[in-house]
mmCIF file of C-alpha atoms in Angstrom:
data_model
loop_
_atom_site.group_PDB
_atom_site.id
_atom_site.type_symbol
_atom_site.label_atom_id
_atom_site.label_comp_id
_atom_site.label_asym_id
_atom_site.label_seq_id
_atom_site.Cartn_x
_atom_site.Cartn_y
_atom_site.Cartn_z
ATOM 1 C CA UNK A 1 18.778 238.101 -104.676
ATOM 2 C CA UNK A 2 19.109 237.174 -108.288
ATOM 3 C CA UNK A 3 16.468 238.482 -110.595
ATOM 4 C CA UNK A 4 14.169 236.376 -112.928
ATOM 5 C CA UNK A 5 16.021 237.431 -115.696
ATOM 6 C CA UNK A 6 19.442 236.660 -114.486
ATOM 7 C CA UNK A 7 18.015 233.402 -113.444
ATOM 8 C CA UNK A 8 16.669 232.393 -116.612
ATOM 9 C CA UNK A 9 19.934 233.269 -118.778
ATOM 10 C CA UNK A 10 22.060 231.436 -115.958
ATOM 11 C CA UNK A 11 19.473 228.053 -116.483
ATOM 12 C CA UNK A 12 19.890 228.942 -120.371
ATOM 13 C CA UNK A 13 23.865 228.478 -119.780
ATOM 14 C CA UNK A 14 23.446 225.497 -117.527
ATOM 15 C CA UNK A 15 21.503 223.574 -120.522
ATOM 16 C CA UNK A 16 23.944 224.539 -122.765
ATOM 17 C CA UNK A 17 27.086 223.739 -120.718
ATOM 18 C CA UNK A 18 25.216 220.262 -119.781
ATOM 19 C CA UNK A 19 24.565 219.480 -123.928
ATOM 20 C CA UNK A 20 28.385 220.501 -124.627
ATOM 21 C CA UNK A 21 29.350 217.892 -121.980
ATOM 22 C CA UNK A 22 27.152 215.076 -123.643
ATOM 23 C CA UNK A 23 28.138 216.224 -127.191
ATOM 24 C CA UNK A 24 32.078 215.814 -126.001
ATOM 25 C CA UNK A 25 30.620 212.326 -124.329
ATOM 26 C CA UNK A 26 29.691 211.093 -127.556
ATOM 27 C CA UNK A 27 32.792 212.300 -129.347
ATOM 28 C CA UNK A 28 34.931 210.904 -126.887
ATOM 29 C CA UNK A 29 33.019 207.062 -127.382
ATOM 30 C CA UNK A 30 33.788 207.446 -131.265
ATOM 31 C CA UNK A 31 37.235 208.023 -131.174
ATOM 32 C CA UNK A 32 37.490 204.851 -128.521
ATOM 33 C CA UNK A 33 35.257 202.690 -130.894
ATOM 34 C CA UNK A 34 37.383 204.012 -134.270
ATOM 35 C CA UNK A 35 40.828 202.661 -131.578
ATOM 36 C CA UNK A 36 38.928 198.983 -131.920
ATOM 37 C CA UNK A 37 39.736 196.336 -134.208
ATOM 38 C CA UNK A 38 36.594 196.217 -137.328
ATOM 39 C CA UNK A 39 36.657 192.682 -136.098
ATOM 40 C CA UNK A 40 35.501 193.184 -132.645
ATOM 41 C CA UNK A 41 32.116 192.807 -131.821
ATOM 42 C CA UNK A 42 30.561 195.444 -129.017
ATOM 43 C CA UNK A 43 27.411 196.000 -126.657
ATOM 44 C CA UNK A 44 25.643 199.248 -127.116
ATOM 45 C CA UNK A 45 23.008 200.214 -124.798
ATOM 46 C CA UNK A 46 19.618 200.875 -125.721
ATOM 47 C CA UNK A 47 17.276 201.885 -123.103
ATOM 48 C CA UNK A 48 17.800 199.279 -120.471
ATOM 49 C CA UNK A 49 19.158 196.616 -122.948
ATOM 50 C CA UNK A 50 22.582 195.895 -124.115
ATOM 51 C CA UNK A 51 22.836 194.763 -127.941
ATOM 52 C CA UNK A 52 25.823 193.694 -129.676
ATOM 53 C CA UNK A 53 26.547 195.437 -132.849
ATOM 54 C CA UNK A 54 30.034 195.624 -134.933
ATOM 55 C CA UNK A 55 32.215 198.761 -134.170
ATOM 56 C CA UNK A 56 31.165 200.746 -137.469
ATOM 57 C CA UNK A 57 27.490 200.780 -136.544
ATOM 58 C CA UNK A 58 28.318 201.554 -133.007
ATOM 59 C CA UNK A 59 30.392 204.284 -134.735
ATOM 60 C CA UNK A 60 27.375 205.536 -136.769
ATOM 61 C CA UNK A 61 25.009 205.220 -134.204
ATOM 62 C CA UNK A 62 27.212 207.467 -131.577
ATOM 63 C CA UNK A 63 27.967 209.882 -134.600
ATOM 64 C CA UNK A 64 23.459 210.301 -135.476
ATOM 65 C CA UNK A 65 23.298 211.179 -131.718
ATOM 66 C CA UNK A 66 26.199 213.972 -131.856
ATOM 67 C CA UNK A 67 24.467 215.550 -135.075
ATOM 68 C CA UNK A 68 21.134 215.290 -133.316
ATOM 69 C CA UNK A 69 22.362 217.273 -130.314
ATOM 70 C CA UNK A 70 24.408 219.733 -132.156
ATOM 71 C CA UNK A 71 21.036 220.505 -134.142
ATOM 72 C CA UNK A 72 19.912 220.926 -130.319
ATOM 73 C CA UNK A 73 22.381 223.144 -129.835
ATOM 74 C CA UNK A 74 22.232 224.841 -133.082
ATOM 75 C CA UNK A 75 18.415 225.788 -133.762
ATOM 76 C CA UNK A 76 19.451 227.250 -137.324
ATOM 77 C CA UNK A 77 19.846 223.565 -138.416
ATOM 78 C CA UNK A 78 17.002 221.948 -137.088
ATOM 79 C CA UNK A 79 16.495 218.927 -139.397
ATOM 80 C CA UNK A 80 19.237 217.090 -138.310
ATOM 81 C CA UNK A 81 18.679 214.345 -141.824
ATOM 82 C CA UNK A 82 20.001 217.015 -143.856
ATOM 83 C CA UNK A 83 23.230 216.946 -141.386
ATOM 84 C CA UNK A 84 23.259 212.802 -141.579
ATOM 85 C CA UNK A 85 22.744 213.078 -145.558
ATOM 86 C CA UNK A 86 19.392 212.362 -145.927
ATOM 87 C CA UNK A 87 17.982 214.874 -148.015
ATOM 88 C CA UNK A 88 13.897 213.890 -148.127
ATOM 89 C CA UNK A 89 11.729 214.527 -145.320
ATOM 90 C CA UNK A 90 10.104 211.467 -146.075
ATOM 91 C CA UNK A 91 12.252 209.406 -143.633
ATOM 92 C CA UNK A 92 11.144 208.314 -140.673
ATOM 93 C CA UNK A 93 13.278 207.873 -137.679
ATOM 94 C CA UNK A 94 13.686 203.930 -138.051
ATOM 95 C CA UNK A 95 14.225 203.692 -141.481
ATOM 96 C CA UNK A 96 17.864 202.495 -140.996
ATOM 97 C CA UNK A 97 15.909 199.896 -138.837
ATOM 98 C CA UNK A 98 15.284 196.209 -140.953
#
């Protein structure tokens, strides 16, 4: 029988194994998108809803959620808008958002 401690680090790996797999998801849908014509128009889901955007803010959408879960993974950089480039902490979340 396992003990608690064992069992915790071993759920601790699980989460981090699981992130690393949706981190290399991501990574893997950017390097399909940056194979697309600029030209081409694509569907992004959102929630349950599909919306078509062009390929380079499909890009930069896919590329905020792998700096968001590598600050996940990484606790030392927790404000993920210095990793994006956004230097204030004034931003909101749907600032990009018109």
């Amino acid at each position: 029988m396992a003990t608690p401690a064992a069992a915790a680090a071993a759920k601790e790996v699980d989460k981090k194994v699981q992130l690393m797999k949706e981190i290399r998801a991501h990574e893997v849908a950017i390097g399909e998108l940056n194979n697309l014509p600029p030209s081409r128009a694509v569907y992004q889901k959102t929630c349950n809803l599909f919306f078509r955007k062009s390929v380079k803010s499909a890009v930069t959408s896919e590329q905020r959620s792998v700096n968001t879960l590598v600050c996940f993974q990484n606790p030392a950089r927790s404000d993920h808008r210095h990793a994006e480039g956004k230097a204030s902490r004034n931003h909101g979340p749907y600032d990009h958002v018109k």
